PDB file of C-alpha atoms in Angstrom:
ATOM      1  CA  MET A   1      12.333  14.246  -0.390  1.00  0.00           C
ATOM      2  CA  VAL A   2       9.884  15.985  -2.693  1.00  0.00           C
ATOM      3  CA  LYS A   3       6.764  16.043  -0.892  1.00  0.00           C
ATOM      4  CA  ASP A   4       4.085  16.006  -3.356  1.00  0.00           C
ATOM      5  CA  LYS A   5       5.510  12.470  -4.964  1.00  0.00           C
ATOM      6  CA  ILE A   6       3.591   9.743  -3.545  1.00  0.00           C
ATOM      7  CA  ASP A   7       4.729   5.937  -4.041  1.00  0.00           C
ATOM      8  CA  GLU A   8       6.180   5.304  -6.963  1.00  0.00           C
ATOM      9  CA  GLY A   9       7.970   8.927  -7.400  1.00  0.00           C
ATOM     10  CA  LEU A  10       5.756  10.126  -9.737  1.00  0.00           C
ATOM     11  CA  SER A  11       4.901  13.946  -8.839  1.00  0.00           C
ATOM     12  CA  ARG A  12       1.280  15.530  -9.459  1.00  0.00           C
ATOM     13  CA  ARG A  13       2.333  17.481 -12.651  1.00  0.00           C
ATOM     14  CA  GLU A  14       3.891  14.239 -14.010  1.00  0.00           C
ATOM     15  CA  LEU A  15       0.857  11.805 -13.149  1.00  0.00           C
ATOM     16  CA  ILE A  16      -1.563  14.723 -14.756  1.00  0.00           C
ATOM     17  CA  LYS A  17       0.777  15.436 -17.628  1.00  0.00           C
ATOM     18  CA  LEU A  18       0.645  11.800 -18.618  1.00  0.00           C
ATOM     19  CA  GLY A  19      -2.778  11.941 -20.163  1.00  0.00           C
ATOM     20  CA  LEU A  20      -3.513   8.592 -20.554  1.00  0.00           C
ATOM     21  CA  TYR A  21      -6.784   8.750 -18.376  1.00  0.00           C
ATOM     22  CA  GLY A  22      -9.075   7.983 -21.933  1.00  0.00           C
ATOM     23  CA  PHE A  23      -7.046   4.490 -21.826  1.00  0.00           C
ATOM     24  CA  LEU A  24     -10.020   3.430 -19.822  1.00  0.00           C
ATOM     25  CA  GLY A  25     -12.740   4.776 -21.754  1.00  0.00           C
ATOM     26  CA  THR A  26     -12.808   1.758 -23.676  1.00  0.00           C
ATOM     27  CA  LEU A  27     -12.867  -1.104 -20.872  1.00  0.00           C
ATOM     28  CA  ILE A  28     -16.120  -1.201 -19.281  1.00  0.00           C
ATOM     29  CA  GLY A  29     -18.042  -4.513 -18.262  1.00  0.00           C
ATOM     30  CA  GLY A  30     -19.490  -6.101 -15.236  1.00  0.00           C
ATOM     31  CA  ILE A  31     -18.096  -6.904 -11.981  1.00  0.00           C
ATOM     32  CA  VAL A  32     -18.418  -9.090  -9.571  1.00  0.00           C
ATOM     33  CA  ILE A  33     -18.361  -7.758  -5.798  1.00  0.00           C
ATOM     34  CA  PRO A  34     -19.467  -9.757  -2.329  1.00  0.00           C
ATOM     35  CA  SER A  35     -22.846  -8.517  -1.133  1.00  0.00           C
ATOM     36  CA  SER A  36     -22.794  -6.899   2.543  1.00  0.00           C
ATOM     37  CA  GLY A  37     -24.158 -10.379   3.766  1.00  0.00           C
ATOM     38  CA  THR A  38     -20.902 -12.500   2.980  1.00  0.00           C
ATOM     39  CA  SER A  39     -18.336 -12.872   5.732  1.00  0.00           C
ATOM     40  CA  GLU A  40     -14.738 -11.486   5.656  1.00  0.00           C
ATOM     41  CA  SER A  41     -13.642 -14.654   5.556  1.00  0.00           C
ATOM     42  CA  ARG A  42     -15.258 -15.943   2.384  1.00  0.00           C
ATOM     43  CA  ALA A  43     -15.359 -12.895   0.318  1.00  0.00           C
ATOM     44  CA  PHE A  44     -11.730 -12.914   0.929  1.00  0.00           C
ATOM     45  CA  SER A  45     -10.947 -16.090   0.022  1.00  0.00           C
ATOM     46  CA  GLN A  46     -13.288 -17.031  -2.418  1.00  0.00           C
ATOM     47  CA  LYS A  47     -11.563 -14.460  -4.992  1.00  0.00           C
ATOM     48  CA  TYR A  48      -9.584 -11.944  -4.067  1.00  0.00           C
ATOM     49  CA  GLY A  49      -7.383 -12.915  -1.272  1.00  0.00           C
ATOM     50  CA  GLU A  50      -7.540 -14.362   2.484  1.00  0.00           C
ATOM     51  CA  VAL A  51      -8.150 -12.948   6.176  1.00  0.00           C
ATOM     52  CA  VAL A  52      -4.790 -14.007   7.714  1.00  0.00           C
ATOM     53  CA  TYR A  53      -5.060 -12.591  10.882  1.00  0.00           C
ATOM     54  CA  GLN A  54      -7.593 -10.557  13.137  1.00  0.00           C
ATOM     55  CA  ARG A  55      -7.611  -9.005  16.436  1.00  0.00           C
ATOM     56  CA  ASP A  56     -10.521  -6.906  18.244  1.00  0.00           C
ATOM     57  CA  LEU A  57     -13.008  -6.792  16.129  1.00  0.00           C
ATOM     58  CA  HIS A  58     -15.354  -5.573  18.498  1.00  0.00           C
ATOM     59  CA  LEU A  59     -13.404  -1.681  18.991  1.00  0.00           C
ATOM     60  CA  PRO A  60     -14.723   0.952  17.037  1.00  0.00           C
ATOM     61  CA  ASN A  61     -11.952   1.946  15.060  1.00  0.00           C
ATOM     62  CA  HIS A  62      -9.970  -0.478  12.582  1.00  0.00           C
ATOM     63  CA  LEU A  63      -7.028  -0.951  10.607  1.00  0.00           C
ATOM     64  CA  TYR A  64      -6.716  -3.217   7.809  1.00  0.00           C
ATOM     65  CA  ILE A  65      -3.716  -4.506   6.363  1.00  0.00           C
ATOM     66  CA  VAL A  66      -3.267  -5.480   2.902  1.00  0.00           C
ATOM     67  CA  GLY A  67      -0.133  -6.954   1.574  1.00  0.00           C
ATOM     68  CA  GLN A  68       0.862  -5.571  -1.965  1.00  0.00           C
ATOM     69  CA  ARG A  69       3.119  -6.501  -4.629  1.00  0.00           C
ATOM     70  CA  HIS A  70       4.971  -3.877  -6.008  1.00  0.00           C
ATOM     71  CA  ARG A  71       5.072  -2.187  -9.604  1.00  0.00           C
ATOM     72  CA  ILE A  72       8.633  -3.060 -10.799  1.00  0.00           C
ATOM     73  CA  ASP A  73       8.480  -0.825 -14.179  1.00  0.00           C
ATOM     74  CA  HIS A  74      11.236   1.926 -12.143  1.00  0.00           C
ATOM     75  CA  LEU A  75      13.381  -0.991 -12.430  1.00  0.00           C
ATOM     76  CA  LYS A  76      13.640   0.133 -16.191  1.00  0.00           C
ATOM     77  CA  ASP A  77      16.352   2.230 -15.632  1.00  0.00           C
ATOM     78  CA  ALA A  78      18.145  -0.002 -13.071  1.00  0.00           C
ATOM     79  CA  PHE A  79      18.761  -2.408 -15.276  1.00  0.00           C
ATOM     80  CA  GLY A  80      18.710  -1.539 -19.171  1.00  0.00           C
ATOM     81  CA  GLU A  81      14.993  -1.391 -21.167  1.00  0.00           C
ATOM     82  CA  GLU A  82      16.145  -5.039 -23.414  1.00  0.00           C
ATOM     83  CA  LEU A  83      16.897  -6.532 -19.910  1.00  0.00           C
ATOM     84  CA  PHE A  84      14.134  -5.579 -18.347  1.00  0.00           C
ATOM     85  CA  LYS A  85      12.039  -6.800 -21.304  1.00  0.00           C
ATOM     86  CA  THR A  86      13.071 -10.152 -20.543  1.00  0.00           C
ATOM     87  CA  LEU A  87      12.176 -10.317 -17.170  1.00  0.00           C
ATOM     88  CA  LYS A  88       8.922  -9.140 -17.784  1.00  0.00           C
ATOM     89  CA  ARG A  89       8.594 -11.436 -20.436  1.00  0.00           C
ATOM     90  CA  GLU A  90      10.073 -14.871 -18.003  1.00  0.00           C
ATOM     91  CA  SER A  91       9.471 -13.598 -14.351  1.00  0.00           C
ATOM     92  CA  THR A  92       6.177 -15.097 -12.654  1.00  0.00           C
ATOM     93  CA  VAL A  93       6.246 -12.440  -9.941  1.00  0.00           C
ATOM     94  CA  ILE A  94       6.752  -9.722 -12.358  1.00  0.00           C
ATOM     95  CA  LYS A  95       3.834 -11.155 -14.680  1.00  0.00           C
ATOM     96  CA  LYS A  96       1.722 -11.591 -11.422  1.00  0.00           C
ATOM     97  CA  THR A  97       1.949  -8.016 -10.397  1.00  0.00           C
ATOM     98  CA  PRO A  98      -0.836  -6.563 -12.234  1.00  0.00           C
ATOM     99  CA  LEU A  99      -3.026  -9.463 -11.008  1.00  0.00           C
ATOM    100  CA  ALA A 100      -2.255  -8.052  -7.281  1.00  0.00           C
ATOM    101  CA  GLN A 101      -2.681  -5.043  -8.159  1.00  0.00           C
ATOM    102  CA  VAL A 102      -6.577  -5.898  -9.132  1.00  0.00           C
ATOM    103  CA  GLU A 103      -7.105  -7.601  -5.941  1.00  0.00           C
ATOM    104  CA  ILE A 104      -6.001  -4.813  -3.965  1.00  0.00           C
ATOM    105  CA  TYR A 105      -8.494  -3.047  -5.990  1.00  0.00           C
ATOM    106  CA  ARG A 106     -11.158  -5.525  -5.332  1.00  0.00           C
ATOM    107  CA  ILE A 107     -10.310  -6.091  -1.740  1.00  0.00           C
ATOM    108  CA  ILE A 108     -10.151  -2.465  -0.672  1.00  0.00           C
ATOM    109  CA  GLU A 109     -13.421  -1.460  -3.096  1.00  0.00           C
ATOM    110  CA  PHE A 110     -15.151  -4.551  -0.511  1.00  0.00           C
ATOM    111  CA  LEU A 111     -13.982  -2.372   2.285  1.00  0.00           C
ATOM    112  CA  ILE A 112     -15.044   0.931   1.275  1.00  0.00           C
ATOM    113  CA  LYS A 113     -18.560  -0.753   0.671  1.00  0.00           C
ATOM    114  CA  ASN A 114     -18.782  -3.187   3.298  1.00  0.00           C
ATOM    115  CA  LYS A 115     -16.980  -1.563   6.603  1.00  0.00           C
ATOM    116  CA  ASP A 116     -17.421   1.785   6.045  1.00  0.00           C
ATOM    117  CA  LEU A 117     -13.420   2.186   5.191  1.00  0.00           C
ATOM    118  CA  GLY A 118     -12.731   5.824   5.294  1.00  0.00           C
ATOM    119  CA  LEU A 119      -8.979   6.321   4.575  1.00  0.00           C
ATOM    120  CA  ILE A 120      -6.195   4.442   2.410  1.00  0.00           C
ATOM    121  CA  LEU A 121      -2.924   4.648   3.807  1.00  0.00           C
ATOM    122  CA  GLN A 122      -0.181   4.043   1.159  1.00  0.00           C
ATOM    123  CA  GLU A 123       3.079   2.756   1.706  1.00  0.00           C
ATOM    124  CA  GLY A 124       5.716   5.145   0.691  1.00  0.00           C
ATOM    125  CA  ALA A 125       3.974   8.030   1.705  1.00  0.00           C
ATOM    126  CA  PHE A 126       4.615  10.479   4.837  1.00  0.00           C
ATOM    127  CA  SER A 127       2.737  11.241   7.668  1.00  0.00           C
ATOM    128  CA  GLU A 128       4.423  14.674   7.998  1.00  0.00           C
ATOM    129  CA  ASP A 129       2.850  15.561   4.631  1.00  0.00           C
ATOM    130  CA  ASP A 130      -0.630  16.384   3.275  1.00  0.00           C
ATOM    131  CA  TYR A 131      -2.049  14.662   0.419  1.00  0.00           C
ATOM    132  CA  SER A 132      -5.418  15.661   0.030  1.00  0.00           C
ATOM    133  CA  SER A 133      -5.131  17.841  -3.021  1.00  0.00           C
ATOM    134  CA  LEU A 134      -3.003  15.302  -4.872  1.00  0.00           C
ATOM    135  CA  LEU A 135      -6.662  13.343  -4.957  1.00  0.00           C
ATOM    136  CA  ARG A 136      -8.763  16.676  -5.826  1.00  0.00           C
ATOM    137  CA  GLU A 137      -6.023  17.887  -8.780  1.00  0.00           C
ATOM    138  CA  LEU A 138      -6.304  14.049 -10.322  1.00  0.00           C
ATOM    139  CA  LYS A 139     -10.155  13.825  -9.905  1.00  0.00           C
ATOM    140  CA  GLU A 140     -10.339  17.034 -12.553  1.00  0.00           C
ATOM    141  CA  SER A 141      -7.878  16.074 -14.600  1.00  0.00           C
ATOM    142  CA  PHE A 142      -9.511  12.295 -14.554  1.00  0.00           C
ATOM    143  CA  GLY A 143     -13.037  13.731 -15.567  1.00  0.00           C
ATOM    144  CA  GLU A 144     -16.146  12.275 -13.854  1.00  0.00           C
ATOM    145  CA  GLU A 145     -17.296  10.110 -16.958  1.00  0.00           C
ATOM    146  CA  ARG A 146     -14.263   8.597 -16.883  1.00  0.00           C
ATOM    147  CA  ILE A 147     -14.403   8.063 -13.028  1.00  0.00           C
ATOM    148  CA  ARG A 148     -18.281   6.367 -13.410  1.00  0.00           C
ATOM    149  CA  LYS A 149     -16.821   3.998 -16.237  1.00  0.00           C
ATOM    150  CA  LEU A 150     -14.210   2.634 -13.826  1.00  0.00           C
ATOM    151  CA  LYS A 151     -16.792   1.783 -11.218  1.00  0.00           C
ATOM    152  CA  LYS A 152     -18.221  -0.818 -13.786  1.00  0.00           C
ATOM    153  CA  ILE A 153     -14.276  -2.345 -14.967  1.00  0.00           C
ATOM    154  CA  ASP A 154     -14.508  -5.968 -14.834  1.00  0.00           C
ATOM    155  CA  ASP A 155     -11.331  -7.903 -13.541  1.00  0.00           C
ATOM    156  CA  LYS A 156     -10.014  -8.829 -16.489  1.00  0.00           C
ATOM    157  CA  ASN A 157      -9.544  -5.092 -17.955  1.00  0.00           C
ATOM    158  CA  LEU A 158      -9.103  -3.733 -14.989  1.00  0.00           C
ATOM    159  CA  GLU A 159      -5.713  -6.025 -15.067  1.00  0.00           C
ATOM    160  CA  LYS A 160      -4.955  -4.570 -18.244  1.00  0.00           C
ATOM    161  CA  VAL A 161      -5.376  -1.150 -17.239  1.00  0.00           C
ATOM    162  CA  LEU A 162      -2.956  -1.478 -14.364  1.00  0.00           C
ATOM    163  CA  GLY A 163      -1.122  -3.781 -16.254  1.00  0.00           C
ATOM    164  CA  PHE A 164      -0.238  -0.865 -18.742  1.00  0.00           C
ATOM    165  CA  GLU A 165       3.964  -0.133 -18.743  1.00  0.00           C
ATOM    166  CA  ASP A 166       3.343   3.915 -18.217  1.00  0.00           C
ATOM    167  CA  PHE A 167      -0.054   3.712 -16.378  1.00  0.00           C
ATOM    168  CA  PRO A 168       0.624   5.824 -13.224  1.00  0.00           C
ATOM    169  CA  PHE A 169      -1.432   3.968 -10.668  1.00  0.00           C
ATOM    170  CA  THR A 170      -1.024   1.269  -8.562  1.00  0.00           C
ATOM    171  CA  GLY A 171      -4.735  -0.228  -7.509  1.00  0.00           C
ATOM    172  CA  SER A 172      -4.952   1.681  -3.900  1.00  0.00           C
ATOM    173  CA  GLN A 173      -4.832   4.805  -5.396  1.00  0.00           C
ATOM    174  CA  LEU A 174      -6.935   3.910  -8.597  1.00  0.00           C
ATOM    175  CA  VAL A 175      -9.722   2.542  -6.245  1.00  0.00           C
ATOM    176  CA  SER A 176      -8.938   6.145  -4.449  1.00  0.00           C
ATOM    177  CA  LEU A 177      -9.795   8.121  -7.441  1.00  0.00           C
ATOM    178  CA  SER A 178     -13.156   5.724  -7.712  1.00  0.00           C
ATOM    179  CA  TYR A 179     -14.566   6.258  -4.850  1.00  0.00           C
ATOM    180  CA  ASN A 180     -13.149   9.463  -3.736  1.00  0.00           C
ATOM    181  CA  ILE A 181     -11.813   7.884  -0.764  1.00  0.00           C
ATOM    182  CA  GLY A 182      -8.324  10.324   0.706  1.00  0.00           C
ATOM    183  CA  ILE A 183      -4.760   8.613   0.445  1.00  0.00           C
ATOM    184  CA  GLN A 184      -2.072   9.489   3.306  1.00  0.00           C
ATOM    185  CA  GLY A 185       1.128   8.438   4.013  1.00  0.00           C
ATOM    186  CA  PRO A 186       1.934   6.206   7.196  1.00  0.00           C
ATOM    187  CA  GLU A 187       5.674   6.274   7.016  1.00  0.00           C
ATOM    188  CA  SER A 188       8.280   8.639   8.765  1.00  0.00           C
ATOM    189  CA  LYS A 189      10.163  10.639   6.420  1.00  0.00           C
ATOM    190  CA  GLN A 190      13.075  10.834   9.292  1.00  0.00           C
ATOM    191  CA  THR A 191      12.817   6.786   9.378  1.00  0.00           C
ATOM    192  CA  TYR A 192      13.375   6.489   5.657  1.00  0.00           C
ATOM    193  CA  GLU A 193      16.085   9.126   5.007  1.00  0.00           C
ATOM    194  CA  PHE A 194      17.928   7.552   7.728  1.00  0.00           C
ATOM    195  CA  ILE A 195      17.250   4.187   6.456  1.00  0.00           C
ATOM    196  CA  ILE A 196      18.646   5.187   2.424  1.00  0.00           C
ATOM    197  CA  GLU A 197      21.212   6.601   4.922  1.00  0.00           C
ATOM    198  CA  ILE A 198      22.259   3.731   6.269  1.00  0.00           C
ATOM    199  CA  THR A 199      21.901   1.586   2.971  1.00  0.00           C
ATOM    200  CA  LYS A 200      24.319   3.802   0.952  1.00  0.00           C
ATOM    201  CA  LYS A 201      27.341   3.634   4.387  1.00  0.00           C
ATOM    202  CA  PHE A 202      27.103  -0.488   4.166  1.00  0.00           C
ATOM    203  CA  ILE A 203      27.062  -0.879   0.333  1.00  0.00           C
ATOM    204  CA  GLY A 204      29.602  -3.267  -0.946  1.00  0.00           C
ATOM    205  CA  ARG A 205      30.017  -5.152   2.645  1.00  0.00           C
ATOM    206  CA  ASP A 206      29.648  -8.480   3.575  1.00  0.00           C
ATOM    207  CA  ALA A 207      26.761 -10.170   1.785  1.00  0.00           C
ATOM    208  CA  THR A 208      25.180 -11.474   5.821  1.00  0.00           C
ATOM    209  CA  LEU A 209      25.897  -8.192   7.481  1.00  0.00           C
ATOM    210  CA  ILE A 210      23.756  -6.763   4.285  1.00  0.00           C
ATOM    211  CA  ARG A 211      21.066  -8.985   5.219  1.00  0.00           C
ATOM    212  CA  ARG A 212      20.748  -8.056   8.705  1.00  0.00           C
ATOM    213  CA  ILE A 213      20.812  -4.296   7.955  1.00  0.00           C
ATOM    214  CA  ASN A 214      18.049  -5.075   5.191  1.00  0.00           C
ATOM    215  CA  ASP A 215      16.120  -7.266   7.976  1.00  0.00           C
ATOM    216  CA  TYR A 216      16.450  -4.382  10.485  1.00  0.00           C
ATOM    217  CA  MET A 217      15.177  -1.211   8.212  1.00  0.00           C
ATOM    218  CA  ASN A 218      12.495  -3.580   7.157  1.00  0.00           C
ATOM    219  CA  GLU A 219      11.161  -3.762  10.928  1.00  0.00           C
ATOM    220  CA  LEU A 220      11.657  -0.267  11.079  1.00  0.00           C
ATOM    221  CA  ARG A 221       9.554   0.870   8.271  1.00  0.00           C
ATOM    222  CA  SER A 222       6.793  -1.988   9.533  1.00  0.00           C
ATOM    223  CA  ALA A 223       6.961  -0.338  13.609  1.00  0.00           C
ATOM    224  CA  ALA A 224       6.512   3.262  12.195  1.00  0.00           C
ATOM    225  CA  VAL A 225       4.031   2.846   9.925  1.00  0.00           C
ATOM    226  CA  LEU A 226       2.065   0.949  12.891  1.00  0.00           C
ATOM    227  CA  ALA A 227       2.813   4.041  15.270  1.00  0.00           C
ATOM    228  CA  ASN A 228       2.074   6.376  12.786  1.00  0.00           C
ATOM    229  CA  SER A 229      -0.948   5.520  11.677  1.00  0.00           C
ATOM    230  CA  PRO A 230      -3.389   6.283  14.081  1.00  0.00           C
ATOM    231  CA  VAL A 231      -1.828   9.683  14.272  1.00  0.00           C
ATOM    232  CA  VAL A 232      -2.742  10.072  10.814  1.00  0.00           C
ATOM    233  CA  ILE A 233      -6.319   8.512  10.988  1.00  0.00           C
ATOM    234  CA  GLU A 234      -7.247  10.862  13.975  1.00  0.00           C
ATOM    235  CA  ARG A 235      -5.546  14.157  12.136  1.00  0.00           C
ATOM    236  CA  GLU A 236      -7.703  12.949   9.218  1.00  0.00           C
ATOM    237  CA  HIS A 237     -10.965  12.459  11.443  1.00  0.00           C
ATOM    238  CA  LYS A 238     -10.305  16.055  13.416  1.00  0.00           C
ATOM    239  CA  LEU A 239     -10.190  17.476   9.837  1.00  0.00           C
ATOM    240  CA  GLY A 240     -13.536  16.204   9.043  1.00  0.00           C
ATOM    241  CA  ARG A 241     -11.928  14.411   6.081  1.00  0.00           C
ATOM    242  CA  ILE A 242     -13.543  10.947   7.174  1.00  0.00           C
ATOM    243  CA  LYS A 243     -16.360   9.779   9.698  1.00  0.00           C
ATOM    244  CA  ASN A 244     -14.837   7.306  11.225  1.00  0.00           C
ATOM    245  CA  ARG A 245     -11.406   5.719  12.189  1.00  0.00           C
ATOM    246  CA  LYS A 246     -11.629   2.719   9.780  1.00  0.00           C
ATOM    247  CA  ALA A 247      -8.582   2.761   6.940  1.00  0.00           C
ATOM    248  CA  ALA A 248      -6.662   0.703   4.536  1.00  0.00           C
ATOM    249  CA  ILE A 249      -2.736   0.242   4.937  1.00  0.00           C
ATOM    250  CA  VAL A 250      -1.392  -0.929   1.899  1.00  0.00           C
ATOM    251  CA  ILE A 251       2.100  -2.113   2.192  1.00  0.00           C
ATOM    252  CA  GLY A 252       4.780  -4.570   0.788  1.00  0.00           C
ATOM    253  CA  ASN A 253       3.574  -7.936   1.312  1.00  0.00           C
ATOM    254  CA  HIS A 254       6.935  -8.922   2.817  1.00  0.00           C
ATOM    255  CA  HIS A 255       5.928  -6.910   5.990  1.00  0.00           C
ATOM    256  CA  LEU A 256       3.272  -8.973   7.317  1.00  0.00           C
ATOM    257  CA  ASP A 257       4.797 -11.229   9.111  1.00  0.00           C
ATOM    258  CA  GLU A 258       6.407  -8.622  11.370  1.00  0.00           C
ATOM    259  CA  LEU A 259       3.237  -6.806  11.358  1.00  0.00           C
ATOM    260  CA  ILE A 260       1.533  -9.442  12.948  1.00  0.00           C
ATOM    261  CA  ARG A 261       4.541 -10.118  15.104  1.00  0.00           C
ATOM    262  CA  PHE A 262       4.242  -6.469  16.647  1.00  0.00           C
ATOM    263  CA  ILE A 263       0.515  -6.616  16.703  1.00  0.00           C
ATOM    264  CA  ASP A 264       0.152  -9.692  18.602  1.00  0.00           C
ATOM    265  CA  GLY A 265       2.547  -9.002  21.109  1.00  0.00           C
ATOM    266  CA  ASP A 266       1.369  -5.442  21.342  1.00  0.00           C
ATOM    267  CA  ARG A 267       4.571  -4.000  21.179  1.00  0.00           C
ATOM    268  CA  ILE A 268       7.134  -2.689  18.840  1.00  0.00           C
ATOM    269  CA  PHE A 269      10.659  -5.237  19.030  1.00  0.00           C
ATOM    270  CA  ILE A 270      13.977  -5.419  17.043  1.00  0.00           C
ATOM    271  CA  GLU A 271      16.904  -6.524  17.856  1.00  0.00           C
ATOM    272  CA  GLY A 272      19.860  -4.220  17.063  1.00  0.00           C
ATOM    273  CA  ALA A 273      22.235  -5.146  14.731  1.00  0.00           C
ATOM    274  CA  PRO A 274      25.660  -3.960  16.768  1.00  0.00           C
ATOM    275  CA  GLU A 275      28.099  -4.794  14.164  1.00  0.00           C
ATOM    276  CA  ALA A 276      26.040  -1.717  12.298  1.00  0.00           C
ATOM    277  CA  ASN A 277      26.217   0.260  15.643  1.00  0.00           C
ATOM    278  CA  LEU A 278      22.452   0.088  15.201  1.00  0.00           C
ATOM    279  CA  ASP A 279      20.738   0.137  18.590  1.00  0.00           C
ATOM    280  CA  LYS A 280      17.508  -2.215  19.407  1.00  0.00           C
ATOM    281  CA  VAL A 281      14.464  -1.064  19.382  1.00  0.00           C
ATOM    282  CA  GLU A 282      11.250  -1.499  21.520  1.00  0.00           C
ATOM    283  CA  GLY A 283       8.122  -0.364  23.067  1.00  0.00           C
ATOM    284  CA  LYS A 284       4.336  -0.235  23.498  1.00  0.00           C
ATOM    285  CA  LEU A 285       2.330  -0.464  20.515  1.00  0.00           C
ATOM    286  CA  ASN A 286      -0.913   0.794  22.154  1.00  0.00           C
ATOM    287  CA  LEU A 287      -3.411  -0.341  18.959  1.00  0.00           C
ATOM    288  CA  ARG A 288      -5.897  -2.050  21.231  1.00  0.00           C
ATOM    289  CA  GLU A 289      -5.605   1.170  24.517  1.00  0.00           C
ATOM    290  CA  LYS A 290      -6.548   3.724  21.311  1.00  0.00           C
ATOM    291  CA  GLY A 291      -9.974   1.492  19.825  1.00  0.00           C
ATOM    292  CA  TYR A 292      -8.235  -0.439  17.176  1.00  0.00           C
ATOM    293  CA  GLY A 293      -8.795  -3.998  15.543  1.00  0.00           C
ATOM    294  CA  VAL A 294      -6.705  -5.128  13.154  1.00  0.00           C
ATOM    295  CA  THR A 295      -7.287  -7.397   9.980  1.00  0.00           C
ATOM    296  CA  VAL A 296      -4.618  -8.529   7.836  1.00  0.00           C
ATOM    297  CA  ILE A 297      -5.131  -9.324   4.180  1.00  0.00           C
ATOM    298  CA  ARG A 298      -3.334 -11.054   1.764  1.00  0.00           C
ATOM    299  CA  PRO A 299      -4.314 -10.685  -1.921  1.00  0.00           C
ATOM    300  CA  LYS A 300      -4.448 -14.041  -3.473  1.00  0.00           C
ATOM    301  CA  SER A 301      -1.870 -13.854  -5.562  1.00  0.00           C
ATOM    302  CA  LEU A 302       0.359 -13.269  -2.990  1.00  0.00           C
ATOM    303  CA  LEU A 303      -0.801 -16.503  -0.714  1.00  0.00           C
ATOM    304  CA  GLU A 304       1.528 -18.688  -3.046  1.00  0.00           C
ATOM    305  CA  LYS A 305       4.622 -19.454  -1.843  1.00  0.00           C
TER     306      LYS A 305
END
């Protein structure tokens, strides 16, 4: 694994060399942000998303878990350019991806302004690595003037930016740049490499077995994210990079149900897959004991079945 890669496999140097940041300069308009007096549920559900689960709101620390739909531009290499263009034109899921990224941007923006959010934990980045210099390098390349313009952009133009094929940011990465909020990784590199190893081993096997292994691996990633997130938050707090222990975990929408199951039961339990020699995984989660409340948010475009 390359240490300085985040989310979509773009290195720091590649991000900076793309040189697309001026594209934002002409996309300026007014935005609508829920006021601080608006309740969370109403603020999210009215426009950008919905709170689907909450627990222990009285505790001093908080994890906001935000579902996301992944950008799929990397599929071009797998399918070929012409087939990829057809998929992008005809697939409702793919068409809605930029909209979901806008909603993620606005939800996190709301949390920054109203809930003192201090950190973003991005799926696809590892807890063992430190991404603090990445944000600094991107800020220097982007420029303060463009960042100021970005804060004024309206939803329509923000969707254009995030839907631009070669634009190197997700909504969560872009909002971190806009508001100088750090991004770190909640995933376990060891778990991720184990998943790749097992997946390669069973490629081409029975479809039912592959689905079972896929479910196991997704649950394993979710468990690692929940276990690692407080550790990363504590590290950032001790280093003085964040004032409080409030962070947004941005993770694939399909992980949310299993995350809620783990959190609600306050324990990790993953059934084994003996046919693939995969043992069951179980253990106490201890979020409450660590002082963490939890809010789970689905972006509005991802609420549809």
